[in-house]
Amino acid sequence: MEAQQVFTIKQTAELTGISEDTIRYYEKISLLPRAERKENGHRIYRQEDIETIQLLSCLKKTGMPLDEMRPFLGVAIDADPGEFPELVERLRNHRENIVSQIASLQQVVDFIDMKLEEGRYRRNCSDGSGNDAALTSPSAVEEPVAKPVSAVQMTYFSVPAKAGK
Amino acid sequence: MEAQQVFTIKQTAELTGISEDTIRYYEKISLLPRAERKENGHRIYRQEDIETIQLLSCLKKTGMPLDEMRPFLGVAIDADPGEFPELVERLRNHRENIVSQIASLQQVVDFIDMKLEEGRYRRNCSDGSGNDAALTSPSAVEEPVAKPVSAVQMTYFSVPAKAGK
DNA sequence: GTAGAACTTGGAGTCGACTCCAAGTCAAGA
DNA sequence: TCTTGACTTGGAGTCGACTCCAAGTTCTAC
């Protein structure tokens, strides 16, 4: 806890993979708190700042808009879990979003796999509206059940299964 | 195959969850082929068009930029799997992207779960640079190994584990 | 035959997330 | 002393992906 290492914005950018400009931008829009400065005004970052930015980068990868990241960071400063019920709610919601995003992605992976080993069967990559197989059936992703196949999906990249060229 | 049902753009929008404007926009930028028209010039869509748009919507959910969707659709028109090795390559790449995206998302879910049941342990939500635990260790996602915990990640939303308020 | 809905087009506007730029400060080195 | 490099700031520009608009046509119902 004594004489903690500090980093310049350039080093921070290198360590986090987020560009200097973007880090300043995040500070500008108050996504990040105003960084500490040296006497000359230069920003300095500590290990925990690095990790905060890495968390941002991680959330970014999940496609979360910057505005939605705020609660994650805002609370980090002076936190207490039970004291923020609406925040817990938000977390729960976001968790659900991510889980269904994973399901969506998994379906695309399945789709690609099918395409790669040449069209066999295919379940629909349906969206929220209507019944969602991935949510209603438990082992939906694992079990290769022959389901009614979408014509288009059977067609992509595959030698026409029923229609001659 | 006779007297196939056709849909207006409005119906198509309702069926796919993609707005009329966006469908026209996709046509304008040639992401979708020019739709058939009735004598009066109105667009008409068939079942396979609906499914094409649904596939777009699905890819969109995975965060794929519109430009990257083109190969998926371009080939759909007159396809043959083995004949497009570079396309297969593209598919493979995209598959890898999605898989690592899923890993990233899964880490965020883990993180949230930990937060929800109050900080216990935490592995780093690291990005591409550096060693990637999710890729090097096989059962990384499943097995709850106690790893060096990121200070920040331990801090979010949790009653400070070591630091008093 | 007239109102209203449903469409068409081209083009402009918006929004999020950067990315770039100019002008300035400051410290270290040839 | 002068240059170079690393930074600062505010603001402008860019890019992707829509989203909206105005003007015009066509179909349907009263």
Short mmCIF file of C-alpha atoms (C1' of nucleotides) in Angstrom, two decimals:
data_model
loop_
_atom_site.label_atom_id
_atom_site.label_comp_id
_atom_site.label_asym_id
_atom_site.label_seq_id
_atom_site.Cartn_x
_atom_site.Cartn_y
_atom_site.Cartn_z
CA MET A 1 0.00 0.00 0.00
CA GLU A 2 3.04 2.29 0.09
CA ALA A 3 4.71 3.91 -2.93
CA GLN A 4 2.22 2.40 -5.35
CA GLN A 5 3.22 2.26 -9.00
CA VAL A 6 1.65 4.85 -11.26
CA PHE A 7 1.24 4.92 -15.02
CA THR A 8 1.08 7.57 -17.71
CA ILE A 9 -1.87 7.68 -20.04
CA LYS A 10 0.29 6.14 -22.73
CA GLN A 11 1.23 3.20 -20.55
CA THR A 12 -2.36 2.84 -19.47
CA ALA A 13 -3.44 2.71 -23.08
CA GLU A 14 -0.90 0.00 -23.76
CA LEU A 15 -1.90 -2.00 -20.72
CA THR A 16 -5.62 -1.86 -21.40
CA GLY A 17 -5.78 -1.83 -25.17
CA ILE A 18 -7.91 1.31 -25.00
CA SER A 19 -6.42 4.26 -26.88
CA GLU A 20 -5.28 7.41 -25.13
CA ASP A 21 -7.88 9.39 -26.99
CA THR A 22 -10.59 7.02 -25.92
CA ILE A 23 -9.49 7.12 -22.31
CA ARG A 24 -9.64 10.92 -22.39
CA TYR A 25 -12.99 10.67 -24.11
CA TYR A 26 -14.31 8.41 -21.36
CA GLU A 27 -13.15 10.93 -18.83
CA LYS A 28 -14.71 13.75 -20.82
CA ILE A 29 -18.13 12.08 -20.82
CA SER A 30 -17.66 11.17 -17.14
CA LEU A 31 -17.67 7.49 -17.78
CA LEU A 32 -14.39 7.50 -15.92
CA PRO A 33 -13.82 9.81 -12.96
CA ARG A 34 -11.40 12.66 -13.48
CA ALA A 35 -7.96 11.11 -13.26
CA GLU A 36 -5.43 12.33 -10.75
CA ARG A 37 -2.88 14.76 -12.17
CA LYS A 38 0.74 15.39 -11.53
CA GLU A 39 1.84 18.95 -10.76
CA ASN A 40 2.30 19.51 -14.48
CA GLY A 41 -1.28 18.48 -15.17
CA HIS A 42 -0.47 15.10 -16.69
CA ARG A 43 -2.85 12.30 -15.84
CA ILE A 44 -1.65 9.47 -13.63
CA TYR A 45 -3.24 6.08 -13.26
CA ARG A 46 -2.88 3.44 -10.59
CA GLN A 47 -3.40 -0.29 -10.69
CA GLU A 48 -7.05 -0.03 -9.78
CA ASP A 49 -7.64 2.52 -12.52
CA ILE A 50 -6.11 0.11 -15.00
CA GLU A 51 -8.47 -2.55 -13.78
CA THR A 52 -11.45 -0.25 -14.01
CA ILE A 53 -10.59 0.46 -17.61
CA GLN A 54 -10.13 -3.22 -18.26
CA LEU A 55 -13.57 -3.85 -16.89
CA LEU A 56 -14.92 -1.21 -19.25
CA SER A 57 -13.14 -2.88 -22.09
CA CYS A 58 -14.65 -6.17 -21.09
CA LEU A 59 -18.17 -4.79 -20.91
CA LYS A 60 -17.60 -3.08 -24.21
CA LYS A 61 -16.88 -6.43 -25.75
CA THR A 62 -20.30 -7.56 -24.68
CA GLY A 63 -21.76 -4.78 -26.78
CA MET A 64 -22.95 -2.77 -23.82
CA PRO A 65 -23.47 0.92 -24.65
CA LEU A 66 -21.28 3.26 -22.65
CA ASP A 67 -24.22 4.77 -20.82
CA GLU A 68 -25.21 1.41 -19.43
CA MET A 69 -21.75 0.91 -18.01
CA ARG A 70 -22.10 3.88 -15.72
CA PRO A 71 -23.87 2.10 -12.87
CA PHE A 72 -21.15 -0.53 -12.85
CA LEU A 73 -18.53 2.12 -12.29
CA GLY A 74 -20.40 4.73 -10.37
CA VAL A 75 -20.99 2.34 -7.53
CA ALA A 76 -17.47 1.05 -7.54
CA ILE A 77 -16.36 4.18 -5.77
CA ASP A 78 -18.30 3.71 -2.55
CA ALA A 79 -20.20 0.47 -2.73
CA ASP A 80 -22.35 -1.83 -0.66
CA PRO A 81 -24.36 -4.55 -2.36
CA GLY A 82 -27.62 -4.79 -0.41
CA GLU A 83 -27.95 -1.03 -0.27
CA PHE A 84 -28.58 -0.71 -3.98
CA PRO A 85 -31.64 -2.82 -4.75
CA GLU A 86 -32.37 -1.07 -8.03
CA LEU A 87 -28.80 -1.61 -9.02
CA VAL A 88 -29.02 -5.28 -8.22
CA GLU A 89 -32.13 -5.25 -10.37
CA ARG A 90 -30.18 -3.65 -13.17
CA LEU A 91 -27.47 -6.25 -12.82
CA ARG A 92 -30.05 -9.01 -12.99
CA ASN A 93 -31.51 -7.51 -16.12
CA HIS A 94 -28.16 -7.16 -17.72
CA ARG A 95 -27.35 -10.71 -16.81
CA GLU A 96 -30.50 -11.87 -18.57
CA ASN A 97 -29.57 -9.81 -21.62
CA ILE A 98 -26.17 -11.35 -21.77
CA VAL A 99 -27.47 -14.86 -21.32
CA SER A 100 -29.85 -14.45 -24.22
CA GLN A 101 -27.08 -12.82 -26.21
CA ILE A 102 -24.98 -15.90 -25.56
CA ALA A 103 -27.85 -18.07 -26.75
CA SER A 104 -28.08 -15.99 -29.91
CA LEU A 105 -24.37 -16.30 -30.50
CA GLN A 106 -24.44 -19.99 -29.82
CA GLN A 107 -27.08 -20.36 -32.48
CA VAL A 108 -24.90 -18.59 -34.98
CA VAL A 109 -22.03 -20.86 -34.04
CA ASP A 110 -24.28 -23.87 -34.54
CA PHE A 111 -25.36 -22.44 -37.84
CA ILE A 112 -21.80 -21.94 -38.98
CA ASP A 113 -20.84 -25.40 -37.80
CA MET A 114 -23.66 -26.85 -39.81
CA LYS A 115 -22.56 -24.87 -42.83
CA LEU A 116 -18.98 -25.97 -42.39
CA GLU A 117 -19.81 -29.63 -42.25
CA GLU A 118 -22.48 -29.19 -44.89
CA GLY A 119 -26.12 -28.58 -44.07
CA ARG A 120 -27.74 -31.31 -42.03
CA TYR A 121 -30.37 -29.95 -39.73
CA ARG A 122 -31.09 -26.55 -38.37
CA ARG A 123 -33.09 -24.91 -35.68
CA ASN A 124 -34.39 -21.44 -36.17
CA CYS A 125 -32.32 -18.49 -35.08
CA SER A 126 -35.47 -16.79 -33.89
CA ASP A 127 -35.60 -13.58 -31.94
CA GLY A 128 -37.50 -12.52 -28.84
CA SER A 129 -40.97 -12.53 -30.39
CA GLY A 130 -42.49 -15.96 -30.52
CA ASN A 131 -41.34 -19.02 -28.62
CA ASP A 132 -37.67 -19.24 -27.92
CA ALA A 133 -36.45 -22.78 -28.09
CA ALA A 134 -33.23 -22.02 -26.30
CA LEU A 135 -35.12 -20.82 -23.27
CA THR A 136 -37.98 -23.29 -23.13
CA SER A 137 -36.08 -26.51 -23.75
CA PRO A 138 -33.24 -27.12 -21.33
CA SER A 139 -30.60 -28.95 -23.35
CA ALA A 140 -31.52 -27.19 -26.56
CA VAL A 141 -27.99 -26.23 -27.45
CA GLU A 142 -26.46 -29.63 -26.90
CA GLU A 143 -28.98 -32.06 -28.29
CA PRO A 144 -29.07 -32.39 -32.06
CA VAL A 145 -32.80 -32.77 -32.47
CA ALA A 146 -34.06 -32.68 -36.03
CA LYS A 147 -36.31 -29.65 -36.15
CA PRO A 148 -38.27 -28.04 -38.93
CA VAL A 149 -35.56 -26.45 -40.99
CA SER A 150 -35.61 -22.93 -42.29
CA ALA A 151 -35.39 -23.04 -46.06
CA VAL A 152 -33.03 -20.12 -46.31
CA GLN A 153 -30.76 -21.38 -43.62
CA MET A 154 -30.52 -24.70 -45.39
CA THR A 155 -29.60 -22.89 -48.55
CA TYR A 156 -26.73 -20.69 -47.45
CA PHE A 157 -23.43 -21.99 -48.69
CA SER A 158 -24.79 -25.46 -49.24
CA VAL A 159 -25.33 -27.38 -52.41
CA PRO A 160 -29.07 -27.05 -52.87
CA ALA A 161 -30.48 -29.98 -50.94
CA LYS A 162 -33.71 -30.28 -52.87
CA ALA A 163 -33.59 -27.65 -55.59
CA GLY A 164 -31.28 -28.21 -58.53
CA LYS A 165 -29.35 -25.18 -59.72
CA MET B 1 -44.20 -24.10 -54.75
CA GLU B 2 -47.29 -22.65 -56.45
CA ALA B 3 -49.05 -19.41 -55.53
CA GLN B 4 -46.55 -18.64 -52.79
CA GLN B 5 -47.61 -16.17 -50.13
CA VAL B 6 -46.17 -12.69 -50.45
CA PHE B 7 -45.81 -9.94 -47.88
CA THR B 8 -45.79 -6.17 -47.93
CA ILE B 9 -42.87 -4.32 -46.41
CA LYS B 10 -45.02 -3.51 -43.41
CA GLN B 11 -45.84 -7.14 -42.81
CA THR B 12 -42.22 -8.05 -43.34
CA ALA B 13 -41.18 -5.52 -40.76
CA GLU B 14 -43.64 -7.00 -38.31
CA LEU B 15 -42.51 -10.54 -39.00
CA THR B 16 -38.81 -9.82 -38.68
CA GLY B 17 -38.72 -7.09 -36.08
CA ILE B 18 -36.68 -4.96 -38.49
CA SER B 19 -38.31 -1.62 -39.28
CA GLU B 20 -39.55 -0.72 -42.75
CA ASP B 21 -37.04 2.09 -42.90
CA THR B 22 -34.23 -0.22 -41.99
CA ILE B 23 -35.28 -2.80 -44.57
CA ARG B 24 -35.26 -0.10 -47.23
CA TYR B 25 -31.94 1.08 -45.91
CA TYR B 26 -30.49 -2.42 -46.21
CA GLU B 27 -31.70 -2.53 -49.78
CA LYS B 28 -30.25 0.92 -50.44
CA ILE B 29 -26.81 -0.14 -49.30
CA SER B 30 -27.19 -3.41 -51.18
CA LEU B 31 -27.06 -5.53 -48.10
CA LEU B 32 -30.31 -6.96 -49.35
CA PRO B 33 -30.92 -7.48 -53.07
CA ARG B 34 -33.44 -5.22 -54.71
CA ALA B 35 -36.83 -6.57 -53.69
CA GLU B 36 -39.34 -7.62 -56.28
CA ARG B 37 -42.01 -5.00 -57.00
CA LYS B 38 -45.65 -5.15 -57.84
CA GLU B 39 -46.85 -3.27 -60.92
CA ASN B 40 -47.39 -0.24 -58.71
CA GLY B 41 -43.80 -0.34 -57.55
CA HIS B 42 -44.50 -1.61 -54.06
CA ARG B 43 -41.99 -4.08 -52.68
CA ILE B 44 -43.05 -7.67 -52.16
CA TYR B 45 -41.35 -10.24 -50.00
CA ARG B 46 -41.57 -14.01 -49.96
CA GLN B 47 -40.93 -16.52 -47.22
CA GLU B 48 -37.28 -16.86 -48.10
CA ASP B 49 -36.82 -13.10 -48.03
CA ILE B 50 -38.30 -13.06 -44.56
CA GLU B 51 -35.83 -15.69 -43.51
CA THR B 52 -32.94 -13.83 -45.04
CA ILE B 53 -33.88 -10.78 -43.05
CA GLN B 54 -34.24 -12.89 -39.94
CA LEU B 55 -30.74 -14.19 -40.48
CA LEU B 56 -29.52 -10.61 -40.77
CA SER B 57 -31.29 -9.78 -37.57
CA CYS B 58 -29.66 -12.74 -35.92
CA LEU B 59 -26.19 -11.78 -37.09
CA LYS B 60 -26.86 -8.24 -36.04
CA LYS B 61 -27.50 -9.48 -32.53
CA THR B 62 -24.03 -10.94 -32.49
CA GLY B 63 -22.69 -7.45 -33.08
CA MET B 64 -21.51 -8.15 -36.60
CA PRO B 65 -21.12 -4.97 -38.69
CA LEU B 66 -23.37 -4.84 -41.73
CA ASP B 67 -20.46 -5.03 -44.13
CA GLU B 68 -19.34 -8.32 -42.69
CA MET B 69 -22.77 -9.81 -43.26
CA ARG B 70 -22.48 -9.38 -47.01
CA PRO B 71 -20.61 -12.62 -47.71
CA PHE B 72 -23.25 -14.53 -45.78
CA LEU B 73 -25.94 -13.18 -48.04
CA GLY B 74 -24.12 -12.71 -51.29
CA VAL B 75 -23.41 -16.37 -51.51
CA ALA B 76 -26.88 -17.37 -50.49
CA ILE B 77 -28.07 -16.51 -53.97
CA ASP B 78 -26.11 -19.14 -55.86
CA ALA B 79 -24.13 -21.20 -53.44
CA ASP B 80 -21.92 -24.24 -53.22
CA PRO B 81 -19.85 -24.86 -50.09
CA GLY B 82 -16.58 -26.34 -51.28
CA GLU B 83 -16.31 -23.83 -54.08
CA PHE B 84 -15.74 -20.91 -51.76
CA PRO B 85 -12.67 -21.75 -49.70
CA GLU B 86 -12.01 -18.15 -48.72
CA LEU B 87 -15.57 -17.89 -47.61
CA VAL B 88 -15.27 -21.00 -45.53
CA GLU B 89 -12.19 -19.35 -44.07
CA ARG B 90 -14.20 -16.26 -43.29
CA LEU B 91 -16.84 -18.39 -41.63
CA ARG B 92 -14.21 -20.13 -39.54
CA ASN B 93 -12.80 -16.78 -38.46
CA HIS B 94 -16.17 -15.45 -37.57
CA ARG B 95 -16.88 -18.59 -35.63
CA GLU B 96 -13.74 -18.06 -33.60
CA ASN B 97 -14.72 -14.47 -32.97
CA ILE B 98 -18.10 -15.49 -31.72
CA VAL B 99 -16.72 -18.21 -29.51
CA SER B 100 -14.38 -15.78 -27.82
CA GLN B 101 -17.20 -13.29 -27.60
CA ILE B 102 -19.22 -15.94 -25.80
CA ALA B 103 -16.32 -16.53 -23.44
CA SER B 104 -16.15 -12.81 -22.75
CA LEU B 105 -19.86 -12.66 -22.10
CA GLN B 106 -19.71 -15.70 -19.89
CA GLN B 107 -17.08 -13.98 -17.80
CA VAL B 108 -19.32 -11.00 -17.36
CA VAL B 109 -22.14 -13.31 -16.32
CA ASP B 110 -19.82 -14.98 -13.83
CA PHE B 111 -18.80 -11.59 -12.59
CA ILE B 112 -22.38 -10.51 -12.13
CA ASP B 113 -23.26 -13.77 -10.42
CA MET B 114 -20.43 -13.26 -8.03
CA LYS B 115 -21.60 -9.74 -7.36
CA LEU B 116 -25.14 -10.91 -6.83
CA GLU B 117 -24.22 -13.52 -4.27
CA GLU B 118 -21.61 -11.20 -2.81
CA GLY B 119 -17.99 -11.23 -3.87
CA ARG B 120 -16.19 -14.50 -3.29
CA TYR B 121 -13.52 -15.09 -5.86
CA ARG B 122 -12.89 -13.74 -9.30
CA ARG B 123 -10.82 -14.47 -12.34
CA ASN B 124 -9.67 -11.71 -14.60
CA CYS B 125 -11.84 -10.59 -17.46
CA SER B 126 -8.75 -10.14 -19.58
CA ASP B 127 -8.66 -9.26 -23.24
CA GLY B 128 -6.75 -10.63 -26.19
CA SER B 129 -3.35 -9.22 -25.31
CA GLY B 130 -1.50 -11.31 -22.82
CA ASN B 131 -2.38 -14.84 -21.81
CA ASP B 132 -6.01 -15.71 -22.13
CA ALA B 133 -7.10 -18.11 -19.44
CA ALA B 134 -10.28 -19.07 -21.25
CA LEU B 135 -8.31 -20.27 -24.23
CA THR B 136 -5.34 -21.90 -22.54
CA SER B 137 -7.09 -23.82 -19.80
CA PRO B 138 -9.86 -26.11 -21.07
CA SER B 139 -12.48 -26.08 -18.35
CA ALA B 140 -11.78 -22.52 -17.34
CA VAL B 141 -15.39 -21.43 -17.37
CA GLU B 142 -16.73 -24.35 -15.38
CA GLU B 143 -14.17 -24.92 -12.70
CA PRO B 144 -14.22 -22.49 -9.80
CA VAL B 145 -10.50 -22.28 -9.22
CA ALA B 146 -9.42 -19.62 -6.79
CA LYS B 147 -7.26 -17.29 -8.87
CA PRO B 148 -5.51 -14.07 -8.05
CA VAL B 149 -8.37 -11.69 -7.75
CA SER B 150 -8.52 -8.31 -9.38
CA ALA B 151 -8.84 -5.72 -6.68
CA VAL B 152 -11.27 -3.59 -8.60
CA GLN B 153 -13.45 -6.47 -9.55
CA MET B 154 -13.59 -7.51 -5.91
CA THR B 155 -14.63 -4.02 -5.00
CA TYR B 156 -17.56 -3.37 -7.30
CA PHE B 157 -20.84 -3.50 -5.50
CA SER B 158 -19.39 -5.45 -2.62
CA VAL B 159 -18.85 -4.47 0.94
CA PRO B 160 -15.11 -3.84 0.93
CA ALA B 161 -13.57 -7.18 1.75
CA LYS B 162 -10.38 -5.85 3.22
CA ALA B 163 -10.68 -2.09 3.12
CA GLY B 164 -13.00 -0.39 5.56
CA LYS B 165 -15.33 2.27 4.18
"C1'" DG C 1 -64.51 12.08 -56.45
"C1'" DT C 2 -62.38 12.70 -52.39
"C1'" DA C 3 -60.15 11.36 -48.04
"C1'" DG C 4 -56.97 8.36 -46.04
"C1'" DA C 5 -53.73 4.73 -45.78
"C1'" DA C 6 -49.86 2.49 -47.77
"C1'" DC C 7 -46.50 2.81 -50.27
"C1'" DT C 8 -42.43 5.05 -53.37
"C1'" DT C 9 -37.96 8.03 -53.80
"C1'" DG C 10 -33.91 10.91 -52.62
"C1'" DG C 11 -31.90 13.15 -49.32
"C1'" DA C 12 -31.17 15.22 -44.78
"C1'" DG C 13 -30.67 14.65 -39.85
"C1'" DT C 14 -29.37 12.11 -35.62
"C1'" DC C 15 -26.83 9.49 -32.37
"C1'" DG C 16 -23.12 6.88 -30.29
"C1'" DA C 17 -18.48 6.27 -30.15
"C1'" DC C 18 -14.78 7.51 -31.26
"C1'" DT C 19 -10.68 9.99 -33.78
"C1'" DC C 20 -8.21 13.82 -35.18
"C1'" DC C 21 -6.45 18.43 -34.85
"C1'" DA C 22 -4.42 22.89 -33.36
"C1'" DA C 23 -2.50 25.46 -29.93
"C1'" DG C 24 -0.31 25.40 -25.79
"C1'" DT C 25 2.68 23.69 -21.55
"C1'" DC C 26 6.49 21.37 -19.65
"C1'" DA C 27 10.85 18.62 -18.92
"C1'" DA C 28 14.95 16.52 -20.66
"C1'" DG C 29 18.75 16.28 -23.68
"C1'" DA C 30 22.26 17.81 -27.67
"C1'" DT D 1 19.13 27.71 -26.28
"C1'" DC D 2 16.64 25.13 -28.99
"C1'" DT D 3 14.43 21.02 -30.25
"C1'" DT D 4 11.91 16.94 -29.30
"C1'" DG D 5 8.53 14.30 -27.13
"C1'" DA D 6 4.89 13.57 -23.99
"C1'" DC D 7 1.43 15.48 -22.50
"C1'" DT D 8 -2.79 19.10 -21.92
"C1'" DT D 9 -7.37 21.32 -23.66
"C1'" DG D 10 -11.52 22.34 -26.49
"C1'" DG D 11 -13.54 21.50 -30.38
"C1'" DA D 12 -14.27 19.70 -35.02
"C1'" DG D 13 -14.66 15.75 -38.06
"C1'" DT D 14 -15.80 10.90 -39.16
"C1'" DC D 15 -18.19 6.65 -39.48
"C1'" DG D 16 -21.77 3.20 -39.02
"C1'" DA D 17 -26.38 2.52 -38.63
"C1'" DC D 18 -30.16 4.06 -38.70
"C1'" DT D 19 -34.39 7.44 -38.65
"C1'" DC D 20 -37.02 11.02 -40.39
"C1'" DC D 21 -38.93 13.94 -43.89
"C1'" DA D 22 -41.18 15.87 -48.05
"C1'" DA D 23 -43.15 15.19 -52.27
"C1'" DG D 24 -45.30 12.17 -55.15
"C1'" DT D 25 -48.19 7.87 -56.61
"C1'" DT D 26 -51.64 4.38 -56.03
"C1'" DC D 27 -55.26 1.67 -53.90
"C1'" DT D 28 -59.49 1.34 -50.98
"C1'" DA D 29 -63.58 2.87 -48.86
"C1'" DC D 30 -67.18 5.95 -48.37
#
